[in-house]
Amino acid sequence: MGTGQVIRWVTMGVVVLLWAGMMLRTLSVLRERAAQRTGDDTPPMGEALREAGPWLKDPEYRSERKTLLFLSVALLVMVATQAFVQEG
């Protein structure tokens, strides 16, 4: 495995970890918002997912949405370009 491959895989691993962290944060926020709306400490996931629409419009979370979008696009591009990189 060459140096370029190692760098690509490490970079992709870092992006995956960052993306997973942002998704976990996003799901946590959706669950917190659902808990506030319903008054239930542990709302079902369906209630949390109903908060996605309002979350997408809330200016308070604009930077988080942009970061999540950037990481998602970066990850998709990295996976797509991996198919075109000549191995070995």
Coordinates of N, CA and C in Angstrom, one line a residue:
M1 N 0.9 -1.2 0.0 CA 0.0 0.0 0.0 C 0.9 1.2 0.0
G2 N 0.7 2.1 -1.0 CA 1.5 3.3 -1.1 C 1.1 4.4 -0.1
T3 N 2.0 5.4 -0.1 CA 1.7 6.6 0.8 C 0.4 7.3 0.4
G4 N 0.2 7.4 -0.9 CA -1.1 8.1 -1.3 C -2.3 7.4 -0.9
Q5 N -2.3 6.0 -0.9 CA -3.4 5.3 -0.5 C -3.6 5.4 1.0
V6 N -2.5 5.4 1.8 CA -2.6 5.6 3.2 C -3.3 6.9 3.6
I7 N -2.8 8.0 2.9 CA -3.3 9.3 3.1 C -4.8 9.4 2.8
R8 N -5.2 8.8 1.7 CA -6.6 8.8 1.3 C -7.5 8.1 2.3
W9 N -7.0 6.9 2.7 CA -7.8 6.1 3.7 C -7.9 6.8 5.1
V10 N -6.8 7.4 5.5 CA -6.8 8.1 6.8 C -7.7 9.3 6.7
T11 N -7.6 10.1 5.6 CA -8.5 11.2 5.4 C -10.0 10.8 5.4
M12 N -10.2 9.7 4.7 CA -11.6 9.3 4.6 C -12.1 8.8 6.0
G13 N -11.2 8.2 6.7 CA -11.6 7.8 8.1 C -11.9 9.0 9.0
V14 N -11.1 10.0 8.9 CA -11.4 11.2 9.7 C -12.7 11.9 9.3
V15 N -13.0 11.9 8.0 CA -14.2 12.5 7.5 C -15.4 11.7 8.0
V16 N -15.3 10.3 7.9 CA -16.4 9.5 8.4 C -16.6 9.7 9.9
L17 N -15.6 9.8 10.7 CA -15.7 10.1 12.1 C -16.4 11.4 12.4
L18 N -16.0 12.4 11.7 CA -16.6 13.8 11.8 C -18.1 13.7 11.4
W19 N -18.3 13.1 10.3 CA -19.7 13.0 9.8 C -20.6 12.2 10.8
A20 N -20.1 11.1 11.4 CA -20.8 10.3 12.3 C -21.1 11.2 13.6
G21 N -20.1 11.9 14.0 CA -20.3 12.8 15.2 C -21.4 13.9 14.9
M22 N -21.4 14.5 13.7 CA -22.4 15.5 13.4 C -23.8 14.8 13.3
M23 N -23.9 13.6 12.8 CA -25.1 12.9 12.7 C -25.7 12.6 14.1
L24 N -24.8 12.2 15.0 CA -25.2 11.9 16.3 C -25.7 13.1 17.0
R25 N -24.9 14.2 16.8 CA -25.3 15.5 17.4 C -26.7 16.0 16.8
T26 N -26.9 15.8 15.5 CA -28.2 16.2 14.9 C -29.3 15.4 15.5
L27 N -29.1 14.0 15.6 CA -30.2 13.2 16.1 C -30.5 13.5 17.6
S28 N -29.4 13.9 18.3 CA -29.6 14.3 19.7 C -30.4 15.6 19.8
V29 N -30.2 16.5 18.9 CA -30.9 17.8 18.9 C -32.4 17.5 18.6
L30 N -32.6 16.7 17.6 CA -34.0 16.4 17.2 C -34.7 15.7 18.3
R31 N -34.0 14.8 19.0 CA -34.7 14.2 20.2 C -35.0 15.1 21.3
E32 N -34.0 16.1 21.6 CA -34.3 17.1 22.6 C -35.5 18.0 22.2
R33 N -35.5 18.4 20.9 CA -36.6 19.2 20.5 C -38.0 18.5 20.6
A34 N -38.0 17.2 20.3 CA -39.2 16.4 20.4 C -39.6 16.3 21.9
A35 N -38.6 16.1 22.7 CA -38.9 16.0 24.2 C -39.5 17.3 24.7
Q36 N -39.0 18.4 24.3 CA -39.6 19.7 24.7 C -41.0 19.8 24.1
R37 N -41.2 19.4 22.9 CA -42.6 19.6 22.3 C -43.6 18.7 22.9
T38 N -43.2 17.4 23.2 CA -44.2 16.5 23.7 C -44.3 16.4 25.2
G39 N -43.2 16.9 25.9 CA -43.2 16.8 27.3 C -42.8 15.5 27.8
D40 N -42.4 14.6 26.9 CA -42.0 13.2 27.2 C -40.4 13.2 27.3
D41 N -39.9 12.7 28.4 CA -38.4 12.6 28.5 C -37.8 11.8 27.5
T42 N -38.4 10.7 27.1 CA -37.9 9.8 26.0 C -38.9 9.6 24.9
P43 N -39.0 10.6 24.0 CA -40.0 10.5 22.9 C -39.5 9.4 21.9
P44 N -40.5 8.8 21.3 CA -40.2 7.8 20.3 C -39.4 8.4 19.1
M45 N -38.7 7.6 18.4 CA -37.8 8.1 17.3 C -38.7 8.8 16.2
G46 N -39.9 8.3 16.0 CA -40.8 9.0 15.0 C -41.1 10.4 15.4
E47 N -41.3 10.7 16.7 CA -41.5 12.1 17.1 C -40.2 12.9 16.9
A48 N -39.1 12.3 17.1 CA -37.8 13.0 16.9 C -37.7 13.4 15.4
L49 N -38.0 12.4 14.6 CA -37.8 12.6 13.1 C -38.8 13.7 12.6
R50 N -40.0 13.9 13.3 CA -40.9 14.9 12.9 C -40.3 16.3 13.1
E51 N -39.3 16.4 13.9 CA -38.6 17.7 14.2 C -37.6 18.0 13.1
A52 N -37.4 17.1 12.1 CA -36.4 17.4 11.1 C -36.8 18.6 10.2
G53 N -38.0 18.7 9.9 CA -38.5 19.9 9.1 C -38.3 21.2 9.8
P54 N -38.8 21.4 11.0 CA -38.5 22.6 11.7 C -37.0 22.9 12.0
W55 N -36.3 21.8 12.2 CA -34.8 21.9 12.4 C -34.1 22.5 11.2
L56 N -34.6 22.0 10.0 CA -34.0 22.5 8.7 C -34.2 24.0 8.5
K57 N -35.3 24.5 9.1 CA -35.6 25.9 8.9 C -35.1 26.8 10.0
D58 N -34.7 26.3 11.1 CA -34.3 27.0 12.3 C -33.0 27.7 12.1
P59 N -32.9 29.1 12.1 CA -31.6 29.8 11.9 C -30.6 29.5 12.9
E60 N -31.0 29.0 14.1 CA -30.1 28.7 15.2 C -29.1 27.6 14.8
Y61 N -29.6 26.7 13.9 CA -28.8 25.5 13.6 C -28.2 25.6 12.1
R62 N -28.1 26.8 11.6 CA -27.7 26.9 10.2 C -26.2 26.5 10.0
S63 N -25.3 26.8 10.9 CA -23.9 26.4 10.8 C -23.8 24.9 10.9
E64 N -24.6 24.3 11.8 CA -24.5 22.8 11.9 C -25.0 22.1 10.6
R65 N -26.1 22.7 10.0 CA -26.6 22.1 8.8 C -25.6 22.2 7.7
K66 N -24.9 23.4 7.6 CA -23.9 23.6 6.6 C -22.7 22.6 6.8
T67 N -22.3 22.4 8.0 CA -21.2 21.5 8.3 C -21.6 20.1 7.9
L68 N -22.8 19.7 8.3 CA -23.3 18.3 8.0 C -23.4 18.1 6.5
L69 N -23.8 19.1 5.8 CA -23.9 19.0 4.3 C -22.5 19.0 3.7
F70 N -21.6 19.8 4.2 CA -20.2 19.8 3.6 C -19.6 18.4 3.9
L71 N -19.7 17.8 5.1 CA -19.1 16.5 5.3 C -19.8 15.4 4.5
S72 N -21.1 15.5 4.3 CA -21.8 14.5 3.5 C -21.3 14.5 2.1
V73 N -21.2 15.7 1.5 CA -20.7 15.9 0.1 C -19.3 15.4 0.0
A74 N -18.5 15.8 1.0 CA -17.0 15.4 1.0 C -16.9 13.9 1.0
L75 N -17.7 13.3 1.8 CA -17.6 11.8 2.0 C -18.1 11.2 0.7
L76 N -19.2 11.7 0.1 CA -19.6 11.1 -1.2 C -18.6 11.3 -2.3
V77 N -18.0 12.4 -2.4 CA -16.9 12.7 -3.4 C -15.7 11.7 -3.1
M78 N -15.3 11.6 -1.9 CA -14.2 10.7 -1.6 C -14.5 9.3 -2.0
V79 N -15.7 8.8 -1.7 CA -16.1 7.4 -2.0 C -16.1 7.3 -3.6
A80 N -16.7 8.3 -4.2 CA -16.8 8.2 -5.7 C -15.5 8.2 -6.4
T81 N -14.6 9.1 -5.9 CA -13.3 9.2 -6.5 C -12.4 7.9 -6.2
Q82 N -12.7 7.2 -5.2 CA -11.9 6.0 -4.8 C -12.0 5.0 -6.0
A83 N -13.2 5.0 -6.7 CA -13.4 4.1 -7.8 C -12.5 4.4 -8.9
F84 N -12.0 5.6 -9.1 CA -11.2 6.0 -10.2 C -9.7 6.0 -9.9
V85 N -9.4 5.9 -8.7 CA -7.9 5.9 -8.3 C -7.4 4.5 -8.6
Q86 N -6.3 4.5 -9.3 CA -5.6 3.2 -9.7 C -4.9 2.7 -8.5
E87 N -5.2 1.5 -8.1 CA -4.6 0.8 -6.9 C -3.2 0.2 -7.3
G88 N -2.3 0.4 -6.4 CA -1.0 -0.2 -6.6 C -0.2 0.3 -7.7

